[in-house]
Short mmCIF file of N, CA, C and O in Angstrom, two decimals:
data_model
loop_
_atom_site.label_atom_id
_atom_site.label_comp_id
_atom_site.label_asym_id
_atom_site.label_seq_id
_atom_site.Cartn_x
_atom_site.Cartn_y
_atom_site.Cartn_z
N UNK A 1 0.83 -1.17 0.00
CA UNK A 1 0.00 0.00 0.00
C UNK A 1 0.88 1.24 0.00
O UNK A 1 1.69 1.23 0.92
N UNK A 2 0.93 2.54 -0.98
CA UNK A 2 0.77 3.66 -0.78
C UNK A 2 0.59 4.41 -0.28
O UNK A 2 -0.59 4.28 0.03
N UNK A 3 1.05 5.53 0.22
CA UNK A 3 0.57 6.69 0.81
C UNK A 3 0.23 6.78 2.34
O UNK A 3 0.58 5.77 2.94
N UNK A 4 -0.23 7.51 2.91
CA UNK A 4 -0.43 7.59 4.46
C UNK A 4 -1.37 6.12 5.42
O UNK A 4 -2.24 5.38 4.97
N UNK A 5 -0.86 6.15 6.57
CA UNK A 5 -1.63 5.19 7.01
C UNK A 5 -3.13 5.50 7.36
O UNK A 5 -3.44 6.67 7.59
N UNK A 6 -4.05 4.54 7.41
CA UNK A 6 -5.69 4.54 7.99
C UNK A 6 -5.16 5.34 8.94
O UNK A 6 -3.98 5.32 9.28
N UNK A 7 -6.36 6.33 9.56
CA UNK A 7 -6.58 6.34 10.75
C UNK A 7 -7.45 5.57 11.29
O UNK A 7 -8.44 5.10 10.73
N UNK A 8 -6.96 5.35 12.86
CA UNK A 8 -7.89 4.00 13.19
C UNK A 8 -9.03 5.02 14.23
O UNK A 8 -8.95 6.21 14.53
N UNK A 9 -10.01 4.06 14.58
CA UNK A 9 -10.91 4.83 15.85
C UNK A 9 -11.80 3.44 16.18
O UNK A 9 -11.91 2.48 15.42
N UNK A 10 -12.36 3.56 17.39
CA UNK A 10 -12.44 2.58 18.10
C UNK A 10 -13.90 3.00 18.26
O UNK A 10 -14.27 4.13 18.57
N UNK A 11 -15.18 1.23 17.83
CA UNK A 11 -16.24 1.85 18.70
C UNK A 11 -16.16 1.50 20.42
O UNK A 11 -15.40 0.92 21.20
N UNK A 12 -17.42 2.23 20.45
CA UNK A 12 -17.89 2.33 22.19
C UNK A 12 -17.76 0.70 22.48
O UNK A 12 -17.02 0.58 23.45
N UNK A 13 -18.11 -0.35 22.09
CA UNK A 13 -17.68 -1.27 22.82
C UNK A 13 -16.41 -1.63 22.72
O UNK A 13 -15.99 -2.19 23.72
N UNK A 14 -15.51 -1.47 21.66
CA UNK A 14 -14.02 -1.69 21.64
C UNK A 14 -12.87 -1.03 22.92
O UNK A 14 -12.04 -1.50 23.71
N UNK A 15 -13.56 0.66 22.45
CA UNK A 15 -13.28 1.09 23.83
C UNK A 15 -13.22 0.78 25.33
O UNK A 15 -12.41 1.05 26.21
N UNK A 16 -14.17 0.23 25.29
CA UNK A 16 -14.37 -0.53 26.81
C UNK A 16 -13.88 -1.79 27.52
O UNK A 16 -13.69 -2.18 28.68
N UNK A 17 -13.73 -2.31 25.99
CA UNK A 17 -12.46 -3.14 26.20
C UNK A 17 -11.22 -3.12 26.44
O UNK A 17 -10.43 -3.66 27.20
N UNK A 18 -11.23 -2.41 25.67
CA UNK A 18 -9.42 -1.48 25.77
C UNK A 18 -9.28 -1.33 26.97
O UNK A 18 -8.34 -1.81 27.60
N UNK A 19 -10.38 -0.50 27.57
CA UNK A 19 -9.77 -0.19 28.96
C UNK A 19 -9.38 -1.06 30.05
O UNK A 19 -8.71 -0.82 31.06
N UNK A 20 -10.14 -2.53 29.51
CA UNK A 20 -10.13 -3.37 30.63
C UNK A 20 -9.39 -4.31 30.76
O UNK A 20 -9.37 -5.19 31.62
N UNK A 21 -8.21 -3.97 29.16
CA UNK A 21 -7.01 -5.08 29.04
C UNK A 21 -5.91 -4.92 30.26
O UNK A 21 -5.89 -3.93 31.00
N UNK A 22 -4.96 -6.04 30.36
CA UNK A 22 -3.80 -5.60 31.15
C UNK A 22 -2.48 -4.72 30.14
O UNK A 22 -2.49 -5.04 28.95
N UNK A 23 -1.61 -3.86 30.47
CA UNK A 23 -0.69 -3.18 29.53
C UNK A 23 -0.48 -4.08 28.58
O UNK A 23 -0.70 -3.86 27.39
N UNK A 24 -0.15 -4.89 28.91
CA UNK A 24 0.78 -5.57 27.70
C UNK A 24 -0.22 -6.17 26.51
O UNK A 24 0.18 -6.43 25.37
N UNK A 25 -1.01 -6.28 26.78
CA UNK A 25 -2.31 -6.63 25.89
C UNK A 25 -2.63 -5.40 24.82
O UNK A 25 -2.79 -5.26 23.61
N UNK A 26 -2.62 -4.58 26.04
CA UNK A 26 -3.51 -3.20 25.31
C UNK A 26 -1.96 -2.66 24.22
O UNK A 26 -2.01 -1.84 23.31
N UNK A 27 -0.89 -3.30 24.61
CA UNK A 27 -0.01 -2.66 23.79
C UNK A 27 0.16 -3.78 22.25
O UNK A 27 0.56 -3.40 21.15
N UNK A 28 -0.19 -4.85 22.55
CA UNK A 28 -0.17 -5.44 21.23
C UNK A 28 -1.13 -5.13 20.47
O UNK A 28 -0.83 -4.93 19.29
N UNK A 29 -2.57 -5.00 20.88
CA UNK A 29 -3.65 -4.02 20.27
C UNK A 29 -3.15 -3.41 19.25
O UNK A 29 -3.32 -3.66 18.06
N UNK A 30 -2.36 -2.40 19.87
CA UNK A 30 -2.34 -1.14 19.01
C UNK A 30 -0.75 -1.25 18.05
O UNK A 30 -0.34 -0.39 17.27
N UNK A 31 -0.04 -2.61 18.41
CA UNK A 31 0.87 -3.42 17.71
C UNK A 31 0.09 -3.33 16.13
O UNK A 31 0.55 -2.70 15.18
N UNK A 32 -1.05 -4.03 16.11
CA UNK A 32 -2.07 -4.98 15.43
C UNK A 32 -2.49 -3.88 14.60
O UNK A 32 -2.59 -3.90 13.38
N UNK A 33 -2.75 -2.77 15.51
CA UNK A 33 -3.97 -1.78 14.28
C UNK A 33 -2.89 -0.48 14.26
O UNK A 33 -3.29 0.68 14.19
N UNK A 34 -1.34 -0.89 14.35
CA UNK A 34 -0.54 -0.10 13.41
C UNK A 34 -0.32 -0.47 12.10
O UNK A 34 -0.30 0.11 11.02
N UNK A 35 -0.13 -1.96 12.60
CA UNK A 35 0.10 -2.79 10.93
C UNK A 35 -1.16 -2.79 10.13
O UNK A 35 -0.95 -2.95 8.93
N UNK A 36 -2.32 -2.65 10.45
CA UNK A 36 -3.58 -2.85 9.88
C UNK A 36 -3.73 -1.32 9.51
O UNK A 36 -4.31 -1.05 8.46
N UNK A 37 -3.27 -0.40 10.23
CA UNK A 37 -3.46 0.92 9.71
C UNK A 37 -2.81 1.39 8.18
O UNK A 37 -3.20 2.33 7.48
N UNK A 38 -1.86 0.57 7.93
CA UNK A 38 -0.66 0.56 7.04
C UNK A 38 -1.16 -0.37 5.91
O UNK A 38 -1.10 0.17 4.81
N UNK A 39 -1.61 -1.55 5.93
CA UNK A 39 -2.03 -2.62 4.99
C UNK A 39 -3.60 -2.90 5.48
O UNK A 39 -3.81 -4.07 5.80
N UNK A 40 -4.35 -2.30 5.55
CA UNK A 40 -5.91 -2.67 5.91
C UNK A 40 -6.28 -4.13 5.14
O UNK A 40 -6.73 -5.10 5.74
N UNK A 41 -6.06 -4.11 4.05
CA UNK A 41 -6.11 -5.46 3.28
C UNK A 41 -5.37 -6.30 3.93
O UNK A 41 -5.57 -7.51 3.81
N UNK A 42 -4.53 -5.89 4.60
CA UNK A 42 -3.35 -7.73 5.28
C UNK A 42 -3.71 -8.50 6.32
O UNK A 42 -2.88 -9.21 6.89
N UNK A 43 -5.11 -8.43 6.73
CA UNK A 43 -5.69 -9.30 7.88
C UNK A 43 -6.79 -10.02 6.51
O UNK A 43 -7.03 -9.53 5.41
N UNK A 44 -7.19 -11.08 6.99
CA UNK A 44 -8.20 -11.68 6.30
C UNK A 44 -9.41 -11.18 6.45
O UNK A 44 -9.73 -10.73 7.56
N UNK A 45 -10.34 -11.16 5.32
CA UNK A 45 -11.39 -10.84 5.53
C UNK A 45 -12.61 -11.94 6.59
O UNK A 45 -12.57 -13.15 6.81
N UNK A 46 -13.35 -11.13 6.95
CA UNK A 46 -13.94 -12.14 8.40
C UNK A 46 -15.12 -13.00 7.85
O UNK A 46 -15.62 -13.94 8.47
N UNK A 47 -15.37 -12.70 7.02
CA UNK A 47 -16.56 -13.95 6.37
C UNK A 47 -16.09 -13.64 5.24
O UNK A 47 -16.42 -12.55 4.79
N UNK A 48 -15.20 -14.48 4.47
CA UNK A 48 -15.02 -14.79 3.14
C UNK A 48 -15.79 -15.46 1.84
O UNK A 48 -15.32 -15.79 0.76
N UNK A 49 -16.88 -15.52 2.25
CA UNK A 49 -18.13 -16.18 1.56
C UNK A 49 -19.12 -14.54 1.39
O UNK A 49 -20.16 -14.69 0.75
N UNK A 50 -18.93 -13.49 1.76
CA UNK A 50 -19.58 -12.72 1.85
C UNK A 50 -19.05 -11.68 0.51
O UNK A 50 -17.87 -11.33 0.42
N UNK A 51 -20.05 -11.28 -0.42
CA UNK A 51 -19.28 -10.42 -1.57
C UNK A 51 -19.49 -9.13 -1.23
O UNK A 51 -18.89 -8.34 -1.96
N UNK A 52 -20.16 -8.63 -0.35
CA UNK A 52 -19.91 -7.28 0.06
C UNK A 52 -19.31 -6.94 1.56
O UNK A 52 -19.32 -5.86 2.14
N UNK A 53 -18.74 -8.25 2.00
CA UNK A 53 -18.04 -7.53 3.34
C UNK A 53 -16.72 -7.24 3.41
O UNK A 53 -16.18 -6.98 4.49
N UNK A 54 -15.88 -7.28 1.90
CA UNK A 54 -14.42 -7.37 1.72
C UNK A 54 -13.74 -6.25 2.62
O UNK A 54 -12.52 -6.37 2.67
N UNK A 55 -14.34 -5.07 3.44
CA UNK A 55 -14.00 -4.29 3.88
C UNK A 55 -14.15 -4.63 5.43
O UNK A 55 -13.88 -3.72 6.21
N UNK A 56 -14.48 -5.63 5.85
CA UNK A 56 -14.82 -6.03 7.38
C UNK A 56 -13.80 -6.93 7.33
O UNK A 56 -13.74 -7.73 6.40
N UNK A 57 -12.46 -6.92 8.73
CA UNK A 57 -11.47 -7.70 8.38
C UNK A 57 -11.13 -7.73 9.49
O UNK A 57 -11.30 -6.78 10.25
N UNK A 58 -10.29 -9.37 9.99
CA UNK A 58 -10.01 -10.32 10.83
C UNK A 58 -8.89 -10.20 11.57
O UNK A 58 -8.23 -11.19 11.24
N UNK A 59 -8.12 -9.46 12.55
CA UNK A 59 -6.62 -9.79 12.63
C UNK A 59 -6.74 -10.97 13.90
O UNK A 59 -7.82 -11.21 14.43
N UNK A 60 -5.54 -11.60 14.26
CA UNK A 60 -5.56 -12.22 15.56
C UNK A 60 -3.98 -12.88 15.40
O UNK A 60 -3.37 -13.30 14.42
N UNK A 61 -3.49 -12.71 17.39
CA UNK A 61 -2.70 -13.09 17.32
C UNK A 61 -2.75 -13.69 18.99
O UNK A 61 -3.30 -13.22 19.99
N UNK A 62 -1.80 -15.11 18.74
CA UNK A 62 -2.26 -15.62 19.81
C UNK A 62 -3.79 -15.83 20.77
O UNK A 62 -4.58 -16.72 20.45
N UNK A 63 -4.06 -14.97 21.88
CA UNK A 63 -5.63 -14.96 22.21
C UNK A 63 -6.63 -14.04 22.01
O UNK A 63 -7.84 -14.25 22.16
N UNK A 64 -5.92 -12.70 21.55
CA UNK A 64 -6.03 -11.87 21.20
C UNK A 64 -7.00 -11.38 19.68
O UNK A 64 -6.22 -11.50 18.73
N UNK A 65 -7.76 -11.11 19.41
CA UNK A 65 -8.37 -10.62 17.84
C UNK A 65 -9.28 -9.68 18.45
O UNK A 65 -9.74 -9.41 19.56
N UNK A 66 -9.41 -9.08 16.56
CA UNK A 66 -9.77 -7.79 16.37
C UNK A 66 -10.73 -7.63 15.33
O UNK A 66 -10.24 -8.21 14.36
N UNK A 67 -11.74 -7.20 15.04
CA UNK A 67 -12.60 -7.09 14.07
C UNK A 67 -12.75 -5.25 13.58
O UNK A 67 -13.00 -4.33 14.36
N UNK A 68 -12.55 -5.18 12.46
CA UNK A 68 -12.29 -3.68 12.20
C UNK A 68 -13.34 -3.62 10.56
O UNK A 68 -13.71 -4.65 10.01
N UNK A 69 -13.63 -2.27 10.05
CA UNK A 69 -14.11 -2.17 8.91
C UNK A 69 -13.56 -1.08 8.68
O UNK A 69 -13.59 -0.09 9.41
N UNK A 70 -12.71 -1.26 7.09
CA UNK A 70 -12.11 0.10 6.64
C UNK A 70 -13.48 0.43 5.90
O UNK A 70 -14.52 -0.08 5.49
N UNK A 71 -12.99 1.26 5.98
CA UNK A 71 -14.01 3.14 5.64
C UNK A 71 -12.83 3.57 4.96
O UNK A 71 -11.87 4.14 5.48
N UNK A 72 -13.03 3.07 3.06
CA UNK A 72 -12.38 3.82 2.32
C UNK A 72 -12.37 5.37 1.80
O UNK A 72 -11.46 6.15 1.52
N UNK A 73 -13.65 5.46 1.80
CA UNK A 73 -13.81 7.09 1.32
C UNK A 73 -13.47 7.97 2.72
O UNK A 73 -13.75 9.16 2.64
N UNK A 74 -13.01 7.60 3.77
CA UNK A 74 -13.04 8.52 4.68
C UNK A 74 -11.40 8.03 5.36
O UNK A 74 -10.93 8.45 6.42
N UNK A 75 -10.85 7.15 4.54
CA UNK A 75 -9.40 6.25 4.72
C UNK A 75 -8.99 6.27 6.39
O UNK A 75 -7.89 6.55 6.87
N UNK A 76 -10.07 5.94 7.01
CA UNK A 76 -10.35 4.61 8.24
C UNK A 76 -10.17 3.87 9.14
O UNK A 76 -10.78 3.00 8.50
N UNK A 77 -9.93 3.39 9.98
CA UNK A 77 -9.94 1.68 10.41
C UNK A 77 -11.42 2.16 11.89
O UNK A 77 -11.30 3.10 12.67
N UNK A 78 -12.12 1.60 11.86
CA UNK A 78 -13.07 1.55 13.10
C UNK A 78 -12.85 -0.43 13.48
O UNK A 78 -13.09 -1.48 12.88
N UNK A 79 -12.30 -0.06 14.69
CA UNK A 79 -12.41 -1.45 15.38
C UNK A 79 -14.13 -1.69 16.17
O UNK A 79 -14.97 -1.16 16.90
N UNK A 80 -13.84 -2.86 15.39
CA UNK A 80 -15.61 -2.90 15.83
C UNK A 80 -15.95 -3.20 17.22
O UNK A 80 -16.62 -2.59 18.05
N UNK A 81 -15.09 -4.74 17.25
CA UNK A 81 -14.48 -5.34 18.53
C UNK A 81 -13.23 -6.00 19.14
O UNK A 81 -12.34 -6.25 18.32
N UNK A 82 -13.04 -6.27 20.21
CA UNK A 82 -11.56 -6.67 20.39
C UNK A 82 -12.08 -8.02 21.13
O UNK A 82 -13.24 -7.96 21.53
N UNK A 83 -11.46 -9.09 21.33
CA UNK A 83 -11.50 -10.32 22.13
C UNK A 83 -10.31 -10.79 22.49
O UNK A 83 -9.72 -11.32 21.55
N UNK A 84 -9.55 -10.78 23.85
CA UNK A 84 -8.90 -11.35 24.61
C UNK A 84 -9.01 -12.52 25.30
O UNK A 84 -8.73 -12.05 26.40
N UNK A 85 -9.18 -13.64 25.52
CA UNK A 85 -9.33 -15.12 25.61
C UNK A 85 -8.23 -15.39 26.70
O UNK A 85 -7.92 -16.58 26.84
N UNK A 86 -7.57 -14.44 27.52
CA UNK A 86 -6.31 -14.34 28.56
C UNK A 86 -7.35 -14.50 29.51
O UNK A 86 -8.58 -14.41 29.44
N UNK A 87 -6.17 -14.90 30.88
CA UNK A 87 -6.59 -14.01 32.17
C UNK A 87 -5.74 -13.11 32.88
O UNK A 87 -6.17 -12.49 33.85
#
């Protein structure tokens, strides 16, 4: 990819998650949706059977995932949700 990275933004339930990670969690997060800010296309798309959701996309690492939708005309990332599977 070209040119400047997504901006990312977080909804109200992502947010609330965020807050309730431990540091080191909340820092791979934003590990995740630097690289996704940069290549929005380089996570898989989250239902691949779907022909209009190519813009709703999958990252995960270890217990950790992320569900985001780029917003091209407004060049994007809204995390929809986050899931941590830690304790």
């Amino acid at each position: 990819m070209t040119g400047a990275p997504y901006a990312v933004r977080l909804s109200s339930t992502a947010a609330k998650v965020l807050d309730t990670l431990p540091d080191h969690v909340e820092d791979t997060v934003w590990d995740v949706l630097d690289a996704a800010a940069t290549d929005p296309w380089g996570f898989r798309q989250w239902h691949a059977d779907d022909p209009e959701g190519h813009d709703v996309r999958f990252a995960s690492v270890g217990q950790l995932s992320l569900t985001y939708w780029v917003n091209r005309p407004l060049h994007h990332l809204t995390v929809l949700n986050i899931v941590w599977l830690g304790s």
